[in-house]
Short mmCIF file of C-alpha atoms in Angstrom, two decimals:
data_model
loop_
_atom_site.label_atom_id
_atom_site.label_comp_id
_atom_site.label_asym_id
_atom_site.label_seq_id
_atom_site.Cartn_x
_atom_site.Cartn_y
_atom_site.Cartn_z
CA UNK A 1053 -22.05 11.52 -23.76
CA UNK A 1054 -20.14 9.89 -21.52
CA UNK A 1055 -16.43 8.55 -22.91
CA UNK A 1056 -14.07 6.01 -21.53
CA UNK A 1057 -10.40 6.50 -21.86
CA UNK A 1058 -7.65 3.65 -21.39
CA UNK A 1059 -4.14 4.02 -21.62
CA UNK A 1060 -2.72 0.07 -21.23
CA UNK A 1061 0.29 -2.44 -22.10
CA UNK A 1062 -1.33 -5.26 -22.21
CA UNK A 1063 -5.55 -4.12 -21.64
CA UNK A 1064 -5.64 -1.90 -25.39
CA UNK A 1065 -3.27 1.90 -26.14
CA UNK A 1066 -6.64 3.47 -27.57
CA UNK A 1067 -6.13 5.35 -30.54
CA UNK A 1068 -5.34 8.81 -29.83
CA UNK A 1069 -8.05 11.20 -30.22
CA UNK A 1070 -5.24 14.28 -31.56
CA UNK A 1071 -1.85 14.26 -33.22
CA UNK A 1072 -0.95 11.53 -35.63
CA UNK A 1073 -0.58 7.66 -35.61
CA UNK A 1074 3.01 7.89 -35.69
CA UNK A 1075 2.45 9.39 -32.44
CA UNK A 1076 0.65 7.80 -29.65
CA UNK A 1077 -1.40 10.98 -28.53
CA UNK A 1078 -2.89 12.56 -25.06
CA UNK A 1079 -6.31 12.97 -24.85
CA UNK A 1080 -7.12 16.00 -23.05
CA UNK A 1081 -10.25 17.25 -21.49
CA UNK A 1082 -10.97 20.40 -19.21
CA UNK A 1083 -14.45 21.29 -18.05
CA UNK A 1084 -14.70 25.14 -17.17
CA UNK A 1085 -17.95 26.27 -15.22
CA UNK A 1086 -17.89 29.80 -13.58
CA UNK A 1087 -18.59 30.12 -9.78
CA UNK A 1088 -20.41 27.54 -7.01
CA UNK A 1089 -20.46 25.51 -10.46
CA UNK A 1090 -16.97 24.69 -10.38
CA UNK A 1091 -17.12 23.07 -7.67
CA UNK A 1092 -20.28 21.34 -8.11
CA UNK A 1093 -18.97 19.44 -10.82
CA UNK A 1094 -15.59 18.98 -9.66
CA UNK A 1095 -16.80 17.20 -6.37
CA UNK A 1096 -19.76 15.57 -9.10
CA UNK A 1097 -16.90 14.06 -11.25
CA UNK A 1098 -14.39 12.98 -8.18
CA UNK A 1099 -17.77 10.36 -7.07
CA UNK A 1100 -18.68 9.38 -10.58
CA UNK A 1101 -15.02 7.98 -11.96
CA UNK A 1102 -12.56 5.24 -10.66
CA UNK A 1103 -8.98 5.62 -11.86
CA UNK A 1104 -7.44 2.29 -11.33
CA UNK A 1105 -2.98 1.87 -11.99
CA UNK A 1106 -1.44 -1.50 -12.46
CA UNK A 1107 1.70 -2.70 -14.64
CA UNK A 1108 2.88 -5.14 -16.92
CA UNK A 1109 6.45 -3.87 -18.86
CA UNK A 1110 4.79 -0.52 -18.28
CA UNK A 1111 1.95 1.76 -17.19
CA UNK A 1112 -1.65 0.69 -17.08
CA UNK A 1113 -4.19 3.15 -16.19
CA UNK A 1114 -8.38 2.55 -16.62
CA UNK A 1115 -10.52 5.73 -16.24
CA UNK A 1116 -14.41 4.60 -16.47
CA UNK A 1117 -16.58 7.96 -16.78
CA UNK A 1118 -20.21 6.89 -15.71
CA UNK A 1119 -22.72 6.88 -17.84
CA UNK A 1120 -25.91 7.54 -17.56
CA UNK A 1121 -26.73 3.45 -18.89
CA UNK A 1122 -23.66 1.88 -17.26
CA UNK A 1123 -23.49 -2.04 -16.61
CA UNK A 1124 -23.51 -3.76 -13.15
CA UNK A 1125 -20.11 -6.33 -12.43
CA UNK A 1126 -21.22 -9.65 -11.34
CA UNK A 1127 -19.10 -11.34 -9.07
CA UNK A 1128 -19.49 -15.29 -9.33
CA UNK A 1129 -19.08 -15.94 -5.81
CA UNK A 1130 -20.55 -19.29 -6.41
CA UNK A 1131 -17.70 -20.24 -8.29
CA UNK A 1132 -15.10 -19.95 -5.41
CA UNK A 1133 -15.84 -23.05 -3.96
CA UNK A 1134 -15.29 -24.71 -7.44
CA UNK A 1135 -11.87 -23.17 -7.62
CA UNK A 1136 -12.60 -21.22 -10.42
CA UNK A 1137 -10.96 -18.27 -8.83
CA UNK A 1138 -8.66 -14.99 -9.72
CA UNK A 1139 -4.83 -15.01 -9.15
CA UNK A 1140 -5.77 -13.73 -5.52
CA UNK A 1141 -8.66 -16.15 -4.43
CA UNK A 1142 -11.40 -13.73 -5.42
CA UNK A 1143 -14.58 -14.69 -7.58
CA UNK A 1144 -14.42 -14.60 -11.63
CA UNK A 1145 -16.19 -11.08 -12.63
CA UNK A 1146 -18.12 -10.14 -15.65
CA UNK A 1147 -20.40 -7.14 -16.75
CA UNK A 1148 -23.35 -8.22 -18.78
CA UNK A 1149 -26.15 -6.04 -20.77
CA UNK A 1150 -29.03 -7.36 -21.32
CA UNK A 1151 -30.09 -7.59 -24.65
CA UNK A 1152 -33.36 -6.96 -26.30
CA UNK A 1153 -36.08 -7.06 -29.04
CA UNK A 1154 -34.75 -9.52 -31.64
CA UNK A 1155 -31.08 -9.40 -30.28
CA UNK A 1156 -32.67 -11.18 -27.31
CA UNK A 1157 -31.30 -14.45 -27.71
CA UNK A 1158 -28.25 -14.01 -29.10
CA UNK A 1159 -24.92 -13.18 -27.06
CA UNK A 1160 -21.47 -11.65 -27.85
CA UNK A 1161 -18.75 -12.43 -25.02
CA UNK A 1162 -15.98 -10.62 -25.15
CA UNK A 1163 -12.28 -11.06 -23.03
CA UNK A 1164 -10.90 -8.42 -21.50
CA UNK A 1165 -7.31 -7.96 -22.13
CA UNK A 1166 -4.34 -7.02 -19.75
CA UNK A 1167 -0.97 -8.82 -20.66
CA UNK A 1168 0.32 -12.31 -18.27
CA UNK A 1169 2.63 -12.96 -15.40
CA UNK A 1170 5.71 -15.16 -16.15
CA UNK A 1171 6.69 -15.73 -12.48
CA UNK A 1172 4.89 -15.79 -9.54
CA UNK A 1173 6.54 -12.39 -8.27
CA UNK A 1174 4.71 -10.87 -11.14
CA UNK A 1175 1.34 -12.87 -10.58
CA UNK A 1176 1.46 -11.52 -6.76
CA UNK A 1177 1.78 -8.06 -8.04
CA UNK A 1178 -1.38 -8.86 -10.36
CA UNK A 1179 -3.09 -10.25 -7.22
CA UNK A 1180 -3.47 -6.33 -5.79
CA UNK A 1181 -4.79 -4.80 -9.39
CA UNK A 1182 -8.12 -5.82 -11.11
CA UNK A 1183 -5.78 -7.56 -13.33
CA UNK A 1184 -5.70 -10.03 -10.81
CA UNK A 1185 -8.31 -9.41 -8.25
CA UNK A 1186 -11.94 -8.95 -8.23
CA UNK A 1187 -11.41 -7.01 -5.38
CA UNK A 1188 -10.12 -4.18 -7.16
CA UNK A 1189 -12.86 -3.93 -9.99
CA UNK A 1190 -15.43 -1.22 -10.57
CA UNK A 1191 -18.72 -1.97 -9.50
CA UNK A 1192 -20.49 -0.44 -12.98
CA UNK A 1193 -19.36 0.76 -15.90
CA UNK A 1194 -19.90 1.85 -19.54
CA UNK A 1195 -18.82 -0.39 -22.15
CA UNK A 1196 -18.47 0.99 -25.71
CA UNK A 1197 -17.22 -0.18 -28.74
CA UNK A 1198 -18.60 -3.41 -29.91
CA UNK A 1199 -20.12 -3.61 -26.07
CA UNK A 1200 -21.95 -0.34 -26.84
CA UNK A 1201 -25.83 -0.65 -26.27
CA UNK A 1202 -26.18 2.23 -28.75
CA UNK A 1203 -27.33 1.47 -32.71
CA UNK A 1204 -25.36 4.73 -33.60
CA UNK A 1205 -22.53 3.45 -32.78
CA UNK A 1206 -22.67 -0.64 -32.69
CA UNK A 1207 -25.40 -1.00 -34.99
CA UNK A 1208 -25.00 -5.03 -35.60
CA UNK A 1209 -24.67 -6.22 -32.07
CA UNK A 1210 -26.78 -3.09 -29.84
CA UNK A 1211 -29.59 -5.33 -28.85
CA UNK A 1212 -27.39 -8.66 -28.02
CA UNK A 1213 -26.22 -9.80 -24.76
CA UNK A 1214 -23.30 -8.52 -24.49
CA UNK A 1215 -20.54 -9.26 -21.87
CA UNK A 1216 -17.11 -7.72 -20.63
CA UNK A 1217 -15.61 -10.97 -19.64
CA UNK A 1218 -12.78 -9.64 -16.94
CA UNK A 1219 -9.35 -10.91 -16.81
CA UNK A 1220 -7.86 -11.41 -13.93
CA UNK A 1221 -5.84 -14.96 -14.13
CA UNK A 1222 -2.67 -13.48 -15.88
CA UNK A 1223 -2.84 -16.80 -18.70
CA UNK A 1224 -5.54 -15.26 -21.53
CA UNK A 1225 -7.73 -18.21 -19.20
CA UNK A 1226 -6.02 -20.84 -20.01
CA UNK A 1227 -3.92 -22.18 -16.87
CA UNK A 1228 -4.74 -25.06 -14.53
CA UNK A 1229 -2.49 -25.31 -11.54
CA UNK A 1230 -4.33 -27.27 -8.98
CA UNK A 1231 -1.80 -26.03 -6.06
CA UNK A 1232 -2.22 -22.84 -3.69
CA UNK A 1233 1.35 -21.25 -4.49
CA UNK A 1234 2.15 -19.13 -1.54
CA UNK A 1235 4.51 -16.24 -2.82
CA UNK A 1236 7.01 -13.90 -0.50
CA UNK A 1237 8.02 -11.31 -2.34
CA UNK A 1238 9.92 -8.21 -0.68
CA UNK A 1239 9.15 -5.23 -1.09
CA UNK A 1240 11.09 -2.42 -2.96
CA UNK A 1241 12.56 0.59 -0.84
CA UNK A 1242 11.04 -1.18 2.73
CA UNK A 1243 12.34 -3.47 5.39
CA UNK A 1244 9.44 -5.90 5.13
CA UNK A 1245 8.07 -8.52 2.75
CA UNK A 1246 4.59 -9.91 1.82
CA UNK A 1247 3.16 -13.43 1.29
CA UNK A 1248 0.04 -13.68 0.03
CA UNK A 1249 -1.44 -16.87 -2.09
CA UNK A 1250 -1.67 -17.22 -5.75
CA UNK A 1251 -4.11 -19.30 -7.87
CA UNK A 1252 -3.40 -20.05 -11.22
CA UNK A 1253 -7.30 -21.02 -12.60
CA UNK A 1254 -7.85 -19.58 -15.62
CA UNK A 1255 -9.41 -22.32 -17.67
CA UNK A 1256 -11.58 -22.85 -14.54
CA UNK A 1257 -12.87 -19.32 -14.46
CA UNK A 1258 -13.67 -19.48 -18.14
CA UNK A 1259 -15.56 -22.87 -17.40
CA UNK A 1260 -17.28 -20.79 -14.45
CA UNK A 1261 -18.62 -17.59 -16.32
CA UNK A 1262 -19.81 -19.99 -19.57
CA UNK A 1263 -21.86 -22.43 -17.03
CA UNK A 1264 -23.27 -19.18 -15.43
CA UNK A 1265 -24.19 -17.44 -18.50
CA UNK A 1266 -25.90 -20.98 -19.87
CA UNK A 1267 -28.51 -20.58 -17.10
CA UNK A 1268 -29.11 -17.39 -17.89
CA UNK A 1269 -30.03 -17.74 -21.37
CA UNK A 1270 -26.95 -18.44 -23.57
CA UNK A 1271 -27.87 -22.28 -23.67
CA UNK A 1272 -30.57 -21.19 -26.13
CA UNK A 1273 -28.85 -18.85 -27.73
CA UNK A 1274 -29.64 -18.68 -31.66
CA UNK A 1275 -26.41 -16.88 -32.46
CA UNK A 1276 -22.81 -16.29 -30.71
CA UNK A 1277 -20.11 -14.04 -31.13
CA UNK A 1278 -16.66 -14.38 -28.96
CA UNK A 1279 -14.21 -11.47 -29.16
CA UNK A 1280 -11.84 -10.04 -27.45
CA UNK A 1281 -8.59 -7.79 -27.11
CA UNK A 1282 -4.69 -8.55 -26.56
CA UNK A 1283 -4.32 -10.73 -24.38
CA UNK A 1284 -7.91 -11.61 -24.41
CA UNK A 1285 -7.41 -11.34 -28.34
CA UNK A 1286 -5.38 -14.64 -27.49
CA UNK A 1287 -7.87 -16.01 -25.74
CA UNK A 1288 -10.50 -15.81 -28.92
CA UNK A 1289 -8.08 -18.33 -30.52
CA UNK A 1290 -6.83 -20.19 -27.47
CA UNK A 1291 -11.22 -20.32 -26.84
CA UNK A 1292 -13.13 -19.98 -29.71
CA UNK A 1293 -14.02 -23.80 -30.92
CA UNK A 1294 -14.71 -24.64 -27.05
CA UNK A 1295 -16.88 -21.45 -27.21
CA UNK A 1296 -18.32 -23.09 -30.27
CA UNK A 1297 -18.92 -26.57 -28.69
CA UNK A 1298 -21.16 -24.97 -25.77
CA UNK A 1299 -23.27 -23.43 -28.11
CA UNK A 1300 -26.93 -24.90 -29.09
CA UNK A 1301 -26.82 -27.16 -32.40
CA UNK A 1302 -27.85 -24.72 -35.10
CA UNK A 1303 -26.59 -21.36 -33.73
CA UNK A 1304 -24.32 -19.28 -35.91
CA UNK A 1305 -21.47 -19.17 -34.28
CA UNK A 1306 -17.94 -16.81 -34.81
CA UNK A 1307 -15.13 -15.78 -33.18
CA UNK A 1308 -12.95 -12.54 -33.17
CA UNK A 1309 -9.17 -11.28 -32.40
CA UNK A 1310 -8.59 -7.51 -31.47
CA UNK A 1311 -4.87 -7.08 -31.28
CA UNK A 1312 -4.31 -10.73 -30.15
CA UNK A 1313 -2.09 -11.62 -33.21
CA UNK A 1314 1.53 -11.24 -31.48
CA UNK A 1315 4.09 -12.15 -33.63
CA UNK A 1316 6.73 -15.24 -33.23
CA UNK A 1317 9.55 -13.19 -34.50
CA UNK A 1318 12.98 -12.49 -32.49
CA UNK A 1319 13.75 -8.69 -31.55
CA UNK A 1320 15.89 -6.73 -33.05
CA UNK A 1321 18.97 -8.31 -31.14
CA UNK A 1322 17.92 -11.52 -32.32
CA UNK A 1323 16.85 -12.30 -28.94
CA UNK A 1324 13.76 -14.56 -28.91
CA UNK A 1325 11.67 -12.38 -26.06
CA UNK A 1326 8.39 -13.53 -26.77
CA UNK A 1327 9.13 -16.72 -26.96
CA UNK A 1328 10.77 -17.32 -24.33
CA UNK A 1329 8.21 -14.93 -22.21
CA UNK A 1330 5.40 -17.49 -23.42
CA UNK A 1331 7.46 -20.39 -22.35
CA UNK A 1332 7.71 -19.06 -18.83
CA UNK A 1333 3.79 -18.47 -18.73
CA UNK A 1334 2.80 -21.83 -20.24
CA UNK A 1335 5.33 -23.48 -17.99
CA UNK A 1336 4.02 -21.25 -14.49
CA UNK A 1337 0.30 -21.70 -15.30
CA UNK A 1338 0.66 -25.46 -16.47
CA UNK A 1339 -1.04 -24.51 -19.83
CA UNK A 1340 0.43 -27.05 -21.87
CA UNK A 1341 -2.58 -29.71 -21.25
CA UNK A 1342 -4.67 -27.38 -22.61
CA UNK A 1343 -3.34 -26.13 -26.00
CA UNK A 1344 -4.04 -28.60 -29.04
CA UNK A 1345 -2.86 -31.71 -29.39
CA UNK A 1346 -2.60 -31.24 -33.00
CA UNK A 1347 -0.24 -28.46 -32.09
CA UNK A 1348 1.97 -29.97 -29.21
CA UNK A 1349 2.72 -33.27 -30.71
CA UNK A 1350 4.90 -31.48 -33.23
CA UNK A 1351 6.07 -28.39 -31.67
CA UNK A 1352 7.51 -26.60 -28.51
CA UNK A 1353 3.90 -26.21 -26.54
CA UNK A 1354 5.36 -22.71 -25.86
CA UNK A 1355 4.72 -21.75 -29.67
CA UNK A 1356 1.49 -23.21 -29.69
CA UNK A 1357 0.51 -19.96 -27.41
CA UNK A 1358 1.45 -17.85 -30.75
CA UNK A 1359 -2.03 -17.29 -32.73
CA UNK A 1360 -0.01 -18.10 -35.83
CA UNK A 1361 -0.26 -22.02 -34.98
CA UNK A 1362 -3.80 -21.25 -33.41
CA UNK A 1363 -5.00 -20.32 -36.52
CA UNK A 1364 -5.09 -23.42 -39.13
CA UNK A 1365 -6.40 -25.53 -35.97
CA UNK A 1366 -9.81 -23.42 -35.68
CA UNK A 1367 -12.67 -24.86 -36.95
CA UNK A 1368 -15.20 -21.87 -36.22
CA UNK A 1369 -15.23 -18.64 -38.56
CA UNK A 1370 -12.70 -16.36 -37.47
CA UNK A 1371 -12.10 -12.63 -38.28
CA UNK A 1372 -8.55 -10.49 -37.46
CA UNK A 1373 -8.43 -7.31 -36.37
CA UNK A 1374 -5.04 -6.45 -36.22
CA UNK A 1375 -2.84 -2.92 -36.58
CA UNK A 1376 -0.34 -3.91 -39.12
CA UNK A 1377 2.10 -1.44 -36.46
CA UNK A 1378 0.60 -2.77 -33.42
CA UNK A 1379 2.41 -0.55 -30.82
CA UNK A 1380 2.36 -2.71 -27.91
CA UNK A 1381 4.14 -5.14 -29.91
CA UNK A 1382 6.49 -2.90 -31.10
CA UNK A 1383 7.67 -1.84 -27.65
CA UNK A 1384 7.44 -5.26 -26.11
CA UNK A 1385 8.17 -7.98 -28.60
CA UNK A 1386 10.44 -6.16 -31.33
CA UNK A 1387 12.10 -3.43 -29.41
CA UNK A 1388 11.80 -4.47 -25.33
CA UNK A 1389 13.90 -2.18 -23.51
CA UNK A 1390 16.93 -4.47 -23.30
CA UNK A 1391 17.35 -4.85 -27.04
CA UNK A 1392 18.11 -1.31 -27.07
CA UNK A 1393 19.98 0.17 -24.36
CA UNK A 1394 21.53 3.14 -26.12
CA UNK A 1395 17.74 3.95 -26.29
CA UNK A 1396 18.20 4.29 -30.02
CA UNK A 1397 14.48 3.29 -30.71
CA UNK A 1398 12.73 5.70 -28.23
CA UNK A 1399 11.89 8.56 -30.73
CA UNK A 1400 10.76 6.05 -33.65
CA UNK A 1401 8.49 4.22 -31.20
CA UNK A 1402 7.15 7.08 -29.96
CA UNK A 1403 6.30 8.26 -33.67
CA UNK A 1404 7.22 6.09 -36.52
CA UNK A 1405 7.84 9.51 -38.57
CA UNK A 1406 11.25 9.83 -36.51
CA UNK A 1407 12.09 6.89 -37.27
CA UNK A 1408 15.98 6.15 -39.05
CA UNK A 1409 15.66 4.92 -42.76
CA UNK A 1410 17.26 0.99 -41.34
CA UNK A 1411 14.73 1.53 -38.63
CA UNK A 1412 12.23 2.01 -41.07
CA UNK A 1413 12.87 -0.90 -43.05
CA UNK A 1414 12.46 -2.81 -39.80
CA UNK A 1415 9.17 -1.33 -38.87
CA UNK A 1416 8.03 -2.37 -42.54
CA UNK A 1417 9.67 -5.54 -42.27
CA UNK A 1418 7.24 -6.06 -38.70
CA UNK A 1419 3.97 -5.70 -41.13
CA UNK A 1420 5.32 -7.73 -43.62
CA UNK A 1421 5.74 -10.80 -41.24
CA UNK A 1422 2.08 -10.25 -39.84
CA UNK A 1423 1.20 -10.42 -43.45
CA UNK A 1424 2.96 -13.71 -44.04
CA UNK A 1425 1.98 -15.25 -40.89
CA UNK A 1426 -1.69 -14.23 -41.85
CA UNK A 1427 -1.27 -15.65 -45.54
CA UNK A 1428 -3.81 -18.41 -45.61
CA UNK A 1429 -6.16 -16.61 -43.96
CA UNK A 1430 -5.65 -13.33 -46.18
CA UNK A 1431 -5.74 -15.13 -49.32
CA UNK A 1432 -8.72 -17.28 -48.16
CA UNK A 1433 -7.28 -20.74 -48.89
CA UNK A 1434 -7.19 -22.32 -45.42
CA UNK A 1435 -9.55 -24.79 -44.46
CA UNK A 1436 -11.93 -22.44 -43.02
CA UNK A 1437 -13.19 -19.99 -46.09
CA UNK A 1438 -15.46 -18.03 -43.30
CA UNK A 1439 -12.60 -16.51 -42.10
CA UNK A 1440 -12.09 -12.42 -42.68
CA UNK A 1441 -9.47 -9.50 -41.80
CA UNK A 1442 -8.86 -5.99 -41.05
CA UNK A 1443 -5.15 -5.06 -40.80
CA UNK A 1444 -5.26 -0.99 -41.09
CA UNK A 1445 -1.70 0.51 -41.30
CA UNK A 1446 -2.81 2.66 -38.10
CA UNK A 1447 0.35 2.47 -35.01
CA UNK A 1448 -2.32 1.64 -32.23
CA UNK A 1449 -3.01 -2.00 -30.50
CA UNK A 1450 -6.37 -2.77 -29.55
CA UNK A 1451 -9.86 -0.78 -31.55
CA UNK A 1452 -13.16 -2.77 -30.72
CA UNK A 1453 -13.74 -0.94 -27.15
CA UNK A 1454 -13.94 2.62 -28.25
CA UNK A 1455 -16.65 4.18 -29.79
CA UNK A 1456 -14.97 6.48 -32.38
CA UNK A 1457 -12.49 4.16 -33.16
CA UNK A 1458 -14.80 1.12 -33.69
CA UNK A 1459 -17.43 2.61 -36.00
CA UNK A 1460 -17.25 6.87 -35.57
CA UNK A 1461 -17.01 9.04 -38.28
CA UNK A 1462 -13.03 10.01 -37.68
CA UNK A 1463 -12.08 6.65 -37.09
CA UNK A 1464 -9.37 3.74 -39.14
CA UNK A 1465 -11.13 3.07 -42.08
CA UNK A 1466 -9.96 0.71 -45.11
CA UNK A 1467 -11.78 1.74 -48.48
CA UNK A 1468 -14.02 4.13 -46.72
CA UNK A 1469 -15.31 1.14 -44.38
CA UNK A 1470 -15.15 1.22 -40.71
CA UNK A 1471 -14.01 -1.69 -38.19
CA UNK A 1472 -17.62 -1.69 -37.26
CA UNK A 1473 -18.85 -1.81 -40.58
CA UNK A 1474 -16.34 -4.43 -41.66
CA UNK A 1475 -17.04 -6.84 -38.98
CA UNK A 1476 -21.05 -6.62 -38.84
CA UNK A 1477 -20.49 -7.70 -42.74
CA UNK A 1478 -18.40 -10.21 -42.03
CA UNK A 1479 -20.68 -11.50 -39.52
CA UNK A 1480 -23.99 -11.55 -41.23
CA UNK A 1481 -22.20 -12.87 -44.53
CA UNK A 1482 -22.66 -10.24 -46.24
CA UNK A 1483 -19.91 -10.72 -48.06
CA UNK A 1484 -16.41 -12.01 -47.91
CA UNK A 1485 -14.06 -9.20 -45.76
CA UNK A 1486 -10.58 -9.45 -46.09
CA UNK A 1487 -9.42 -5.98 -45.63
CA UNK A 1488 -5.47 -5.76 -46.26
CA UNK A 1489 -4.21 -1.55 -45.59
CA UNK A 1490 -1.62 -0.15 -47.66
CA UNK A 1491 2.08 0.76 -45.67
CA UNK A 1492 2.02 3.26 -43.26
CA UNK A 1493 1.58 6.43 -43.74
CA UNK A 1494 -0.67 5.64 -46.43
CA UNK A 1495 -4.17 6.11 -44.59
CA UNK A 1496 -4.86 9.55 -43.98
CA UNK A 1497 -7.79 7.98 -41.74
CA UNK A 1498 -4.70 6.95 -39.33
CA UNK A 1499 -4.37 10.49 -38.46
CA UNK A 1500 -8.14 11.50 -36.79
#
């Protein structure tokens, strides 16, 4: 079977496949054939992948393996003239399956992560990546996880419509700047510069891709499902009640956050980085007009970015998926580079088992505070007693896209239950699901 790998900052660290969760791990493949074969297939799998680099605080690589039932993008070049546009002028993108039998009318949308741009240097970098350009996406791929058309592996959502919603506005698709910002930025180790526009349209895309996938069948839909991971976890709670309003009267509607619970805690300087990172966004992207007014008549609009104010606001269901070591979080929001640089951190967040007994306490201390920002919803008394959770003690970030991790056999599991498992329940009402791990390195299932 065909696999897709992703190694990201902001887009999902996948699980690794080998090694332990205290150490993010390399997936290695090698493919020996004897002979003419050996080149056969090496010229076969040069045409049939795409390996595509970006950055945001780090690395960001996407290798898409085709598979033999791989999803077409669909550019919405009708929404251009609308304005509705990625940080580079190019046309929203989405890849949607078709679903099928009795999953025929009903639709799971889910946001594609990838981190934001604070400045507009940073957005005109975006602007040549798929991060913020159509231009740069693949033309098919396979989508896995809780996109996967097979039972085996998705075996509640298979026969939906199910969409890879792509990101490419830098704001989790929330921004509305109505100006063309031109941006000259120069150019590192060369005597020239580069000006190129930037469009900062997020909230129009999102209108965009919903009107588009109305008239093709989601205006009827009986049920609805919005996920989505990191930064597009954000975007489930920034979304998921306007997801809820466009849906027909009488459709079962919930909504979903894979990794998209970032913390509002200070790093371990006591600096306030992701704070003051979200205030730069909402400030660049002119978000504040469209977070809650419930929320920004009483607070800095900059923390109403933080899912932990989201939260009590949403009316729809909502179910967390959240590490409760969420790596990405612990090298960007507890220990960025500048809040250590003796580099005292580097071995314990590249394996919590290296980690110094104070550093320990921290990295506890980080799960803790997800747990206590998650309270209400954890011991189902907010408003909302639909909502669910699955915080596994696994050091990874996002876990909905992958096959194994979502649903396979050596997977995270709490209690013996998979993510897969947990959320389908959840869904259907089977029963209530609020999964709570035990500290790290408790789950032996953390280590497949």
């Amino acid at each position: 079977m065909a696999s897709r790998l992703k190694d990201s900052a902001g887009s999902g660290r996948p699980f690794p496949r080998s090694g332990t969760w205290g150490q993010p791990g390399r997936v290695e493949c090698s493919i020996v054939f004897g002979g003419v074969f050996t080149l056969l297939a090496t010229v076969w799998l040069a045409q049939k992948y795409e390996q595509v680099w970006t950055s945001w605080q780090g690395e960001v690589s996407e290798v898409i393996f085709v598979d033999p039932h791989t999803v077409n993008i669909t550019r919405l070049e009708s929404a251009v003239e609308l304005g509705a546009v990625c940080l580079d002028g190019s046309p929203p993108a989405y890849y949607l399956d078709r679903g099928f039998g009795k999953g025929a009318d009903n639709w799971l949308i889910h946001f594609e992560g990838g981190g934001w741009c604070r400045t507009a240097e940073e957005c005109l970098n975006r602007a040549f990546t798929q991060l913020g350009s159509s231009r740069y996406m693949a033309d098919e791929i396979y989508m896995g996880g809780i996109l996967s058309s097979d039972p085996a592996v998705n075996r509640d959502f298979y026969d939906w419509n199910r969409v890879r919603f792509k990101y490419c506005d830098g704001g989790s698709f929330f921004g509305e700047v109505e100006e063309v910002v031109t941006v000259k930025q120069s150019l590192k180790n060369r005597y020239s510069e580069r000006s190129a526009p930037v469009y900062y349209r997020g909230m129009r895309i999102w209108k965009a891709v919903m009107n588009d996938l109305l008239s093709k069948g989601m205006a009827n839909a009986k049920q609805g499902f919005l996920t989505g991971c990191s930064a597009g976890g954000l975007a489930s709670f920034l979304h998921c009640d306007l997801f809820k309003d466009l849906m027909p009267e009488g459709a079962k509607v919930k909504c979903m956050s894979d990794a998209g619970f970032f913390l509002h805690i200070p790093d371990i300087s006591g600096a306030p980085t992701i704070e003051t990172f979200y205030r730069d966004v909402v400030k660049l992207q002119n978000i504040t007009p469209n977070l809650p007014k419930e929320c920004t008549s009483s607070r800095d609009p900059a923390h109403c970015f933080f899912a932990t104010y989201l939260l009590p606001l949403i009316k729809t269901p909502f179910f967390v998926l959240n590490p409760g070591y969420d790596n990405w979080q612990f090298y960007n929001v507890l220990v960025p580079g500048k809040a250590d640089p003796a580099g005292e951190w580097e071995g314990c967040k590249k394996n919590l088992s290296h980690c110094t007994e104070n550093q320990k306490t921290t990295v506890q201390g980080f799960r803790t505070e997800l747990l206590k920002q998650l309270d209400n919803l954890v011991n189902e008394v907010s408003e909302n007693p639909g909502n669910g959770a699955f915080i596994n003690s696994c050091y990874a970030h996002c876990q909905l896209e992958l096959d194994w991790s979502f649903s396979g056999n050596d997977g995270p599991k709490i209690e013996g239950k998979s993510i897969g498992q947990a959320v389908g329940e959840w869904y259907k009402g089977v029963k209530s699901q609020t999964l709570i791990d035990c500290p790290f390195p408790c789950n032996p299932t953390c280590s497949s």
